[in-house]
Amino acid sequence: MKNGKVEVLKPGLYFVYAQIYYSDKHDINGYYVMKNDEKILGCTSTRHQDTQALETCYTGGLTYFNFKDNLSIRGLDSNRFIILDPVKSFFGLFRIS
């Protein structure tokens, strides 16, 4: 891991997953999972209340990575409160083949 990005050292098909745990009053929360600078997965949660709430957004899928490709997360908006407890907010990948 370098600068918030996971670098892939073995090319292959990978299962990618991510979950972010939010605690705020926004109607829309979400993020993109990035392979290099390309959006490969996204997650958006919506609600219609004006109260502080806790919610998670999870996504996962398969994609091919080459040697030295990287994986990262980019929020839809930077003005969100995310709980960075590693049991609640995380991302990663594992090689299938």
PDB file of N, CA and C in Angstrom:
ATOM      1  N   MET A   1       0.850  -1.177   0.000  1.00  0.00           N
ATOM      2  CA  MET A   1       0.000   0.000   0.000  1.00  0.00           C
ATOM      3  C   MET A   1       0.894   1.238   0.000  1.00  0.00           C
ATOM      4  N   LYS A   2       0.600   2.171  -0.892  1.00  0.00           N
ATOM      5  CA  LYS A   2       1.350   3.427  -0.997  1.00  0.00           C
ATOM      6  C   LYS A   2       0.373   4.575  -1.177  1.00  0.00           C
ATOM      7  N   ASN A   3       0.452   5.573  -0.304  1.00  0.00           N
ATOM      8  CA  ASN A   3      -0.372   6.784  -0.432  1.00  0.00           C
ATOM      9  C   ASN A   3      -1.865   6.483  -0.577  1.00  0.00           C
ATOM     10  N   GLY A   4      -2.387   5.528   0.193  1.00  0.00           N
ATOM     11  CA  GLY A   4      -3.794   5.193   0.148  1.00  0.00           C
ATOM     12  C   GLY A   4      -4.206   4.347  -1.036  1.00  0.00           C
ATOM     13  N   LYS A   5      -3.226   3.823  -1.780  1.00  0.00           N
ATOM     14  CA  LYS A   5      -3.508   2.983  -2.939  1.00  0.00           C
ATOM     15  C   LYS A   5      -2.857   1.617  -2.744  1.00  0.00           C
ATOM     16  N   VAL A   6      -3.557   0.579  -3.190  1.00  0.00           N
ATOM     17  CA  VAL A   6      -3.013  -0.768  -3.160  1.00  0.00           C
ATOM     18  C   VAL A   6      -2.408  -1.045  -4.532  1.00  0.00           C
ATOM     19  N   GLU A   7      -1.136  -1.429  -4.556  1.00  0.00           N
ATOM     20  CA  GLU A   7      -0.461  -1.737  -5.812  1.00  0.00           C
ATOM     21  C   GLU A   7      -0.478  -3.249  -6.051  1.00  0.00           C
ATOM     22  N   VAL A   8      -0.878  -3.650  -7.251  1.00  0.00           N
ATOM     23  CA  VAL A   8      -0.963  -5.064  -7.616  1.00  0.00           C
ATOM     24  C   VAL A   8       0.382  -5.515  -8.165  1.00  0.00           C
ATOM     25  N   LEU A   9       0.904  -6.603  -7.598  1.00  0.00           N
ATOM     26  CA  LEU A   9       2.203  -7.113  -8.019  1.00  0.00           C
ATOM     27  C   LEU A   9       2.108  -8.363  -8.893  1.00  0.00           C
ATOM     28  N   LYS A  10       0.946  -9.005  -8.924  1.00  0.00           N
ATOM     29  CA  LYS A  10       0.731 -10.176  -9.785  1.00  0.00           C
ATOM     30  C   LYS A  10      -0.466  -9.921 -10.670  1.00  0.00           C
ATOM     31  N   PRO A  11      -0.298  -9.963 -12.000  1.00  0.00           N
ATOM     32  CA  PRO A  11      -1.452  -9.770 -12.875  1.00  0.00           C
ATOM     33  C   PRO A  11      -2.449 -10.917 -12.717  1.00  0.00           C
ATOM     34  N   GLY A  12      -3.732 -10.616 -12.961  1.00  0.00           N
ATOM     35  CA  GLY A  12      -4.749 -11.647 -12.889  1.00  0.00           C
ATOM     36  C   GLY A  12      -6.127 -11.070 -12.657  1.00  0.00           C
ATOM     37  N   LEU A  13      -7.085 -11.979 -12.523  1.00  0.00           N
ATOM     38  CA  LEU A  13      -8.463 -11.615 -12.238  1.00  0.00           C
ATOM     39  C   LEU A  13      -8.625 -11.504 -10.721  1.00  0.00           C
ATOM     40  N   TYR A  14      -9.141 -10.371 -10.271  1.00  0.00           N
ATOM     41  CA  TYR A  14      -9.263 -10.093  -8.831  1.00  0.00           C
ATOM     42  C   TYR A  14     -10.706  -9.789  -8.462  1.00  0.00           C
ATOM     43  N   PHE A  15     -11.078 -10.215  -7.257  1.00  0.00           N
ATOM     44  CA  PHE A  15     -12.324  -9.760  -6.657  1.00  0.00           C
ATOM     45  C   PHE A  15     -11.994  -8.521  -5.838  1.00  0.00           C
ATOM     46  N   VAL A  16     -12.681  -7.433  -6.125  1.00  0.00           N
ATOM     47  CA  VAL A  16     -12.469  -6.144  -5.463  1.00  0.00           C
ATOM     48  C   VAL A  16     -13.674  -5.866  -4.581  1.00  0.00           C
ATOM     49  N   TYR A  17     -13.440  -5.343  -3.372  1.00  0.00           N
ATOM     50  CA  TYR A  17     -14.547  -5.054  -2.455  1.00  0.00           C
ATOM     51  C   TYR A  17     -14.255  -3.765  -1.686  1.00  0.00           C
ATOM     52  N   ALA A  18     -15.325  -3.118  -1.263  1.00  0.00           N
ATOM     53  CA  ALA A  18     -15.174  -1.883  -0.486  1.00  0.00           C
ATOM     54  C   ALA A  18     -16.445  -1.630   0.313  1.00  0.00           C
ATOM     55  N   GLN A  19     -16.249  -1.102   1.507  1.00  0.00           N
ATOM     56  CA  GLN A  19     -17.373  -0.660   2.329  1.00  0.00           C
ATOM     57  C   GLN A  19     -16.955   0.611   3.051  1.00  0.00           C
ATOM     58  N   ILE A  20     -17.827   1.603   3.029  1.00  0.00           N
ATOM     59  CA  ILE A  20     -17.592   2.856   3.744  1.00  0.00           C
ATOM     60  C   ILE A  20     -18.766   3.071   4.694  1.00  0.00           C
ATOM     61  N   TYR A  21     -18.447   3.476   5.915  1.00  0.00           N
ATOM     62  CA  TYR A  21     -19.433   3.685   6.972  1.00  0.00           C
ATOM     63  C   TYR A  21     -19.558   5.192   7.208  1.00  0.00           C
ATOM     64  N   TYR A  22     -20.737   5.726   6.940  1.00  0.00           N
ATOM     65  CA  TYR A  22     -20.978   7.165   7.037  1.00  0.00           C
ATOM     66  C   TYR A  22     -21.738   7.520   8.308  1.00  0.00           C
ATOM     67  N   SER A  23     -21.486   8.736   8.799  1.00  0.00           N
ATOM     68  CA  SER A  23     -22.240   9.279   9.920  1.00  0.00           C
ATOM     69  C   SER A  23     -22.450  10.769   9.657  1.00  0.00           C
ATOM     70  N   ASP A  24     -23.529  11.102   8.965  1.00  0.00           N
ATOM     71  CA  ASP A  24     -23.798  12.508   8.666  1.00  0.00           C
ATOM     72  C   ASP A  24     -25.260  12.722   8.292  1.00  0.00           C
ATOM     73  N   LYS A  25     -25.595  13.957   7.920  1.00  0.00           N
ATOM     74  CA  LYS A  25     -26.971  14.339   7.604  1.00  0.00           C
ATOM     75  C   LYS A  25     -27.243  14.425   6.105  1.00  0.00           C
ATOM     76  N   HIS A  26     -26.281  14.081   5.261  1.00  0.00           N
ATOM     77  CA  HIS A  26     -26.474  14.228   3.818  1.00  0.00           C
ATOM     78  C   HIS A  26     -27.481  13.214   3.273  1.00  0.00           C
ATOM     79  N   ASP A  27     -28.222  13.645   2.254  1.00  0.00           N
ATOM     80  CA  ASP A  27     -29.192  12.766   1.600  1.00  0.00           C
ATOM     81  C   ASP A  27     -28.504  11.701   0.745  1.00  0.00           C
ATOM     82  N   ILE A  28     -27.347  12.044   0.175  1.00  0.00           N
ATOM     83  CA  ILE A  28     -26.629  11.136  -0.714  1.00  0.00           C
ATOM     84  C   ILE A  28     -25.198  10.977  -0.237  1.00  0.00           C
ATOM     85  N   ASN A  29     -24.774   9.740  -0.054  1.00  0.00           N
ATOM     86  CA  ASN A  29     -23.390   9.407   0.254  1.00  0.00           C
ATOM     87  C   ASN A  29     -22.925   8.377  -0.760  1.00  0.00           C
ATOM     88  N   GLY A  30     -21.647   8.358  -1.053  1.00  0.00           N
ATOM     89  CA  GLY A  30     -21.159   7.351  -1.981  1.00  0.00           C
ATOM     90  C   GLY A  30     -19.707   7.550  -2.360  1.00  0.00           C
ATOM     91  N   TYR A  31     -19.230   6.607  -3.148  1.00  0.00           N
ATOM     92  CA  TYR A  31     -17.828   6.605  -3.556  1.00  0.00           C
ATOM     93  C   TYR A  31     -17.659   5.777  -4.822  1.00  0.00           C
ATOM     94  N   TYR A  32     -16.491   5.906  -5.429  1.00  0.00           N
ATOM     95  CA  TYR A  32     -16.081   5.083  -6.559  1.00  0.00           C
ATOM     96  C   TYR A  32     -14.879   4.265  -6.141  1.00  0.00           C
ATOM     97  N   VAL A  33     -14.801   3.047  -6.662  1.00  0.00           N
ATOM     98  CA  VAL A  33     -13.598   2.234  -6.545  1.00  0.00           C
ATOM     99  C   VAL A  33     -12.839   2.460  -7.845  1.00  0.00           C
ATOM    100  N   MET A  34     -11.571   2.848  -7.717  1.00  0.00           N
ATOM    101  CA  MET A  34     -10.772   3.247  -8.871  1.00  0.00           C
ATOM    102  C   MET A  34      -9.678   2.222  -9.178  1.00  0.00           C
ATOM    103  N   LYS A  35      -9.548   1.878 -10.436  1.00  0.00           N
ATOM    104  CA  LYS A  35      -8.400   1.098 -10.928  1.00  0.00           C
ATOM    105  C   LYS A  35      -7.574   2.087 -11.725  1.00  0.00           C
ATOM    106  N   ASN A  36      -6.414   2.422 -11.205  1.00  0.00           N
ATOM    107  CA  ASN A  36      -5.611   3.521 -11.739  1.00  0.00           C
ATOM    108  C   ASN A  36      -6.490   4.777 -11.703  1.00  0.00           C
ATOM    109  N   ASP A  37      -6.851   5.372 -12.828  1.00  0.00           N
ATOM    110  CA  ASP A  37      -7.731   6.546 -12.837  1.00  0.00           C
ATOM    111  C   ASP A  37      -9.104   6.239 -13.410  1.00  0.00           C
ATOM    112  N   GLU A  38      -9.453   4.952 -13.513  1.00  0.00           N
ATOM    113  CA  GLU A  38     -10.722   4.523 -14.104  1.00  0.00           C
ATOM    114  C   GLU A  38     -11.691   4.061 -13.013  1.00  0.00           C
ATOM    115  N   LYS A  39     -12.938   4.521 -13.095  1.00  0.00           N
ATOM    116  CA  LYS A  39     -13.975   4.062 -12.173  1.00  0.00           C
ATOM    117  C   LYS A  39     -14.397   2.654 -12.581  1.00  0.00           C
ATOM    118  N   ILE A  40     -14.249   1.689 -11.643  1.00  0.00           N
ATOM    119  CA  ILE A  40     -14.640   0.323 -11.969  1.00  0.00           C
ATOM    120  C   ILE A  40     -15.856  -0.146 -11.178  1.00  0.00           C
ATOM    121  N   LEU A  41     -16.097   0.444 -10.018  1.00  0.00           N
ATOM    122  CA  LEU A  41     -17.266   0.134  -9.208  1.00  0.00           C
ATOM    123  C   LEU A  41     -17.737   1.421  -8.540  1.00  0.00           C
ATOM    124  N   GLY A  42     -18.980   1.452  -8.155  1.00  0.00           N
ATOM    125  CA  GLY A  42     -19.499   2.600  -7.440  1.00  0.00           C
ATOM    126  C   GLY A  42     -20.539   2.164  -6.434  1.00  0.00           C
ATOM    127  N   CYS A  43     -20.737   2.994  -5.433  1.00  0.00           N
ATOM    128  CA  CYS A  43     -21.748   2.719  -4.419  1.00  0.00           C
ATOM    129  C   CYS A  43     -22.354   4.053  -3.995  1.00  0.00           C
ATOM    130  N   THR A  44     -23.678   4.097  -3.983  1.00  0.00           N
ATOM    131  CA  THR A  44     -24.390   5.301  -3.568  1.00  0.00           C
ATOM    132  C   THR A  44     -25.529   4.900  -2.644  1.00  0.00           C
ATOM    133  N   SER A  45     -25.657   5.607  -1.543  1.00  0.00           N
ATOM    134  CA  SER A  45     -26.796   5.389  -0.645  1.00  0.00           C
ATOM    135  C   SER A  45     -27.570   6.696  -0.542  1.00  0.00           C
ATOM    136  N   THR A  46     -28.878   6.584  -0.534  1.00  0.00           N
ATOM    137  CA  THR A  46     -29.728   7.769  -0.436  1.00  0.00           C
ATOM    138  C   THR A  46     -30.733   7.584   0.684  1.00  0.00           C
ATOM    139  N   ARG A  47     -31.132   8.708   1.253  1.00  0.00           N
ATOM    140  CA  ARG A  47     -32.180   8.697   2.271  1.00  0.00           C
ATOM    141  C   ARG A  47     -32.863  10.052   2.265  1.00  0.00           C
ATOM    142  N   HIS A  48     -34.003  10.140   2.916  1.00  0.00           N
ATOM    143  CA  HIS A  48     -34.793  11.371   2.874  1.00  0.00           C
ATOM    144  C   HIS A  48     -35.136  11.842   4.282  1.00  0.00           C
ATOM    145  N   GLN A  49     -34.107  12.020   5.101  1.00  0.00           N
ATOM    146  CA  GLN A  49     -34.285  12.516   6.456  1.00  0.00           C
ATOM    147  C   GLN A  49     -33.259  13.602   6.706  1.00  0.00           C
ATOM    148  N   ASP A  50     -33.581  14.504   7.579  1.00  0.00           N
ATOM    149  CA  ASP A  50     -32.648  15.582   7.917  1.00  0.00           C
ATOM    150  C   ASP A  50     -32.103  15.374   9.327  1.00  0.00           C
ATOM    151  N   THR A  51     -31.724  14.155   9.635  1.00  0.00           N
ATOM    152  CA  THR A  51     -31.168  13.841  10.950  1.00  0.00           C
ATOM    153  C   THR A  51     -29.839  13.126  10.777  1.00  0.00           C
ATOM    154  N   GLN A  52     -29.035  13.183  11.802  1.00  0.00           N
ATOM    155  CA  GLN A  52     -27.763  12.461  11.806  1.00  0.00           C
ATOM    156  C   GLN A  52     -28.062  10.967  11.724  1.00  0.00           C
ATOM    157  N   ALA A  53     -27.393  10.250  10.815  1.00  0.00           N
ATOM    158  CA  ALA A  53     -27.656   8.822  10.664  1.00  0.00           C
ATOM    159  C   ALA A  53     -26.367   8.073  10.377  1.00  0.00           C
ATOM    160  N   LEU A  54     -26.352   6.822  10.752  1.00  0.00           N
ATOM    161  CA  LEU A  54     -25.254   5.926  10.446  1.00  0.00           C
ATOM    162  C   LEU A  54     -25.698   5.013   9.314  1.00  0.00           C
ATOM    163  N   GLU A  55     -24.843   4.841   8.300  1.00  0.00           N
ATOM    164  CA  GLU A  55     -25.178   3.955   7.197  1.00  0.00           C
ATOM    165  C   GLU A  55     -23.917   3.470   6.512  1.00  0.00           C
ATOM    166  N   THR A  56     -24.024   2.306   5.879  1.00  0.00           N
ATOM    167  CA  THR A  56     -22.897   1.765   5.139  1.00  0.00           C
ATOM    168  C   THR A  56     -23.248   1.669   3.674  1.00  0.00           C
ATOM    169  N   CYS A  57     -22.209   1.619   2.869  1.00  0.00           N
ATOM    170  CA  CYS A  57     -22.362   1.430   1.436  1.00  0.00           C
ATOM    171  C   CYS A  57     -21.299   0.410   1.029  1.00  0.00           C
ATOM    172  N   TYR A  58     -21.736  -0.755   0.499  1.00  0.00           N
ATOM    173  CA  TYR A  58     -20.837  -1.845   0.136  1.00  0.00           C
ATOM    174  C   TYR A  58     -20.968  -2.146  -1.345  1.00  0.00           C
ATOM    175  N   THR A  59     -19.835  -2.471  -1.985  1.00  0.00           N
ATOM    176  CA  THR A  59     -19.828  -2.929  -3.363  1.00  0.00           C
ATOM    177  C   THR A  59     -18.696  -3.935  -3.559  1.00  0.00           C
ATOM    178  N   GLY A  60     -18.827  -4.753  -4.579  1.00  0.00           N
ATOM    179  CA  GLY A  60     -17.787  -5.721  -4.902  1.00  0.00           C
ATOM    180  C   GLY A  60     -17.973  -6.216  -6.318  1.00  0.00           C
ATOM    181  N   GLY A  61     -16.888  -6.687  -6.927  1.00  0.00           N
ATOM    182  CA  GLY A  61     -16.965  -7.205  -8.285  1.00  0.00           C
ATOM    183  C   GLY A  61     -15.626  -7.712  -8.760  1.00  0.00           C
ATOM    184  N   LEU A  62     -15.626  -8.295  -9.950  1.00  0.00           N
ATOM    185  CA  LEU A  62     -14.426  -8.860 -10.555  1.00  0.00           C
ATOM    186  C   LEU A  62     -13.853  -7.917 -11.593  1.00  0.00           C
ATOM    187  N   THR A  63     -12.521  -7.827 -11.637  1.00  0.00           N
ATOM    188  CA  THR A  63     -11.847  -7.074 -12.689  1.00  0.00           C
ATOM    189  C   THR A  63     -10.428  -7.595 -12.850  1.00  0.00           C
ATOM    190  N   TYR A  64      -9.872  -7.396 -14.032  1.00  0.00           N
ATOM    191  CA  TYR A  64      -8.508  -7.836 -14.319  1.00  0.00           C
ATOM    192  C   TYR A  64      -7.526  -6.709 -13.999  1.00  0.00           C
ATOM    193  N   PHE A  65      -6.450  -7.053 -13.316  1.00  0.00           N
ATOM    194  CA  PHE A  65      -5.382  -6.104 -13.011  1.00  0.00           C
ATOM    195  C   PHE A  65      -4.087  -6.555 -13.655  1.00  0.00           C
ATOM    196  N   ASN A  66      -3.347  -5.606 -14.203  1.00  0.00           N
ATOM    197  CA  ASN A  66      -1.997  -5.852 -14.704  1.00  0.00           C
ATOM    198  C   ASN A  66      -0.986  -5.550 -13.603  1.00  0.00           C
ATOM    199  N   PHE A  67       0.253  -5.937 -13.812  1.00  0.00           N
ATOM    200  CA  PHE A  67       1.348  -5.629 -12.893  1.00  0.00           C
ATOM    201  C   PHE A  67       1.463  -4.111 -12.725  1.00  0.00           C
ATOM    202  N   LYS A  68       1.542  -3.665 -11.478  1.00  0.00           N
ATOM    203  CA  LYS A  68       1.698  -2.252 -11.102  1.00  0.00           C
ATOM    204  C   LYS A  68       0.418  -1.423 -11.240  1.00  0.00           C
ATOM    205  N   ASP A  69      -0.725  -2.033 -11.592  1.00  0.00           N
ATOM    206  CA  ASP A  69      -1.994  -1.303 -11.511  1.00  0.00           C
ATOM    207  C   ASP A  69      -2.270  -1.007 -10.045  1.00  0.00           C
ATOM    208  N   ASN A  70      -3.094  -0.009  -9.767  1.00  0.00           N
ATOM    209  CA  ASN A  70      -3.415   0.280  -8.368  1.00  0.00           C
ATOM    210  C   ASN A  70      -4.912   0.427  -8.160  1.00  0.00           C
ATOM    211  N   LEU A  71      -5.295   0.215  -6.912  1.00  0.00           N
ATOM    212  CA  LEU A  71      -6.678   0.264  -6.475  1.00  0.00           C
ATOM    213  C   LEU A  71      -6.810   1.349  -5.418  1.00  0.00           C
ATOM    214  N   SER A  72      -7.852   2.181  -5.519  1.00  0.00           N
ATOM    215  CA  SER A  72      -8.080   3.225  -4.521  1.00  0.00           C
ATOM    216  C   SER A  72      -9.575   3.542  -4.459  1.00  0.00           C
ATOM    217  N   ILE A  73      -9.928   4.381  -3.496  1.00  0.00           N
ATOM    218  CA  ILE A  73     -11.311   4.817  -3.297  1.00  0.00           C
ATOM    219  C   ILE A  73     -11.370   6.334  -3.480  1.00  0.00           C
ATOM    220  N   ARG A  74     -12.411   6.817  -4.169  1.00  0.00           N
ATOM    221  CA  ARG A  74     -12.615   8.261  -4.345  1.00  0.00           C
ATOM    222  C   ARG A  74     -14.059   8.582  -3.976  1.00  0.00           C
ATOM    223  N   GLY A  75     -14.259   9.478  -3.039  1.00  0.00           N
ATOM    224  CA  GLY A  75     -15.600   9.866  -2.617  1.00  0.00           C
ATOM    225  C   GLY A  75     -16.326  10.685  -3.666  1.00  0.00           C
ATOM    226  N   LEU A  76     -17.655  10.592  -3.673  1.00  0.00           N
ATOM    227  CA  LEU A  76     -18.453  11.427  -4.571  1.00  0.00           C
ATOM    228  C   LEU A  76     -18.326  12.894  -4.198  1.00  0.00           C
ATOM    229  N   ASP A  77     -18.172  13.145  -2.899  1.00  0.00           N
ATOM    230  CA  ASP A  77     -18.049  14.503  -2.379  1.00  0.00           C
ATOM    231  C   ASP A  77     -17.091  14.445  -1.200  1.00  0.00           C
ATOM    232  N   SER A  78     -16.244  15.427  -1.059  1.00  0.00           N
ATOM    233  CA  SER A  78     -15.254  15.418   0.023  1.00  0.00           C
ATOM    234  C   SER A  78     -15.841  15.866   1.361  1.00  0.00           C
ATOM    235  N   ASN A  79     -17.038  16.409   1.351  1.00  0.00           N
ATOM    236  CA  ASN A  79     -17.639  16.949   2.567  1.00  0.00           C
ATOM    237  C   ASN A  79     -18.519  15.900   3.262  1.00  0.00           C
ATOM    238  N   ARG A  80     -17.928  14.757   3.628  1.00  0.00           N
ATOM    239  CA  ARG A  80     -18.658  13.678   4.293  1.00  0.00           C
ATOM    240  C   ARG A  80     -17.901  13.237   5.536  1.00  0.00           C
ATOM    241  N   PHE A  81     -18.643  12.785   6.544  1.00  0.00           N
ATOM    242  CA  PHE A  81     -18.016  12.258   7.753  1.00  0.00           C
ATOM    243  C   PHE A  81     -18.013  10.736   7.656  1.00  0.00           C
ATOM    244  N   ILE A  82     -16.812  10.160   7.556  1.00  0.00           N
ATOM    245  CA  ILE A  82     -16.630   8.717   7.417  1.00  0.00           C
ATOM    246  C   ILE A  82     -16.003   8.184   8.692  1.00  0.00           C
ATOM    247  N   ILE A  83     -16.544   7.087   9.193  1.00  0.00           N
ATOM    248  CA  ILE A  83     -15.968   6.445  10.371  1.00  0.00           C
ATOM    249  C   ILE A  83     -14.890   5.487   9.888  1.00  0.00           C
ATOM    250  N   LEU A  84     -13.643   5.770  10.259  1.00  0.00           N
ATOM    251  CA  LEU A  84     -12.506   5.017   9.746  1.00  0.00           C
ATOM    252  C   LEU A  84     -12.104   3.844  10.635  1.00  0.00           C
ATOM    253  N   ASP A  85     -13.038   3.279  11.355  1.00  0.00           N
ATOM    254  CA  ASP A  85     -12.804   2.048  12.102  1.00  0.00           C
ATOM    255  C   ASP A  85     -12.590   0.933  11.076  1.00  0.00           C
ATOM    256  N   PRO A  86     -11.462   0.172  11.149  1.00  0.00           N
ATOM    257  CA  PRO A  86     -11.180  -0.836  10.128  1.00  0.00           C
ATOM    258  C   PRO A  86     -12.195  -1.972  10.048  1.00  0.00           C
ATOM    259  N   VAL A  87     -13.067  -2.107  11.036  1.00  0.00           N
ATOM    260  CA  VAL A  87     -14.112  -3.117  10.979  1.00  0.00           C
ATOM    261  C   VAL A  87     -15.322  -2.590  10.211  1.00  0.00           C
ATOM    262  N   LYS A  88     -15.424  -1.267  10.052  1.00  0.00           N
ATOM    263  CA  LYS A  88     -16.590  -0.657   9.424  1.00  0.00           C
ATOM    264  C   LYS A  88     -16.302  -0.062   8.047  1.00  0.00           C
ATOM    265  N   SER A  89     -15.123   0.492   7.842  1.00  0.00           N
ATOM    266  CA  SER A  89     -14.740   1.066   6.552  1.00  0.00           C
ATOM    267  C   SER A  89     -13.466   0.382   6.071  1.00  0.00           C
ATOM    268  N   PHE A  90     -13.532  -0.203   4.863  1.00  0.00           N
ATOM    269  CA  PHE A  90     -12.388  -0.966   4.361  1.00  0.00           C
ATOM    270  C   PHE A  90     -12.493  -1.140   2.859  1.00  0.00           C
ATOM    271  N   PHE A  91     -11.390  -1.493   2.238  1.00  0.00           N
ATOM    272  CA  PHE A  91     -11.401  -1.901   0.839  1.00  0.00           C
ATOM    273  C   PHE A  91     -10.223  -2.831   0.608  1.00  0.00           C
ATOM    274  N   GLY A  92     -10.315  -3.628  -0.445  1.00  0.00           N
ATOM    275  CA  GLY A  92      -9.235  -4.552  -0.747  1.00  0.00           C
ATOM    276  C   GLY A  92      -9.552  -5.390  -1.960  1.00  0.00           C
ATOM    277  N   LEU A  93      -8.716  -6.383  -2.199  1.00  0.00           N
ATOM    278  CA  LEU A  93      -8.888  -7.262  -3.319  1.00  0.00           C
ATOM    279  C   LEU A  93      -8.164  -8.571  -3.070  1.00  0.00           C
ATOM    280  N   PHE A  94      -8.599  -9.619  -3.748  1.00  0.00           N
ATOM    281  CA  PHE A  94      -7.861 -10.881  -3.715  1.00  0.00           C
ATOM    282  C   PHE A  94      -7.933 -11.517  -5.094  1.00  0.00           C
ATOM    283  N   ARG A  95      -6.839 -12.208  -5.449  1.00  0.00           N
ATOM    284  CA  ARG A  95      -6.696 -12.773  -6.792  1.00  0.00           C
ATOM    285  C   ARG A  95      -7.496 -14.060  -6.911  1.00  0.00           C
ATOM    286  N   ILE A  96      -8.273 -14.159  -7.989  1.00  0.00           N
ATOM    287  CA  ILE A  96      -9.063 -15.345  -8.305  1.00  0.00           C
ATOM    288  C   ILE A  96      -8.236 -16.279  -9.189  1.00  0.00           C
ATOM    289  N   SER A  97      -7.628 -15.717 -10.254  1.00  0.00           N
ATOM    290  CA  SER A  97      -6.783 -16.523 -11.149  1.00  0.00           C
ATOM    291  C   SER A  97      -5.788 -15.645 -11.878  1.00  0.00           C
TER     292      SER A  97
END
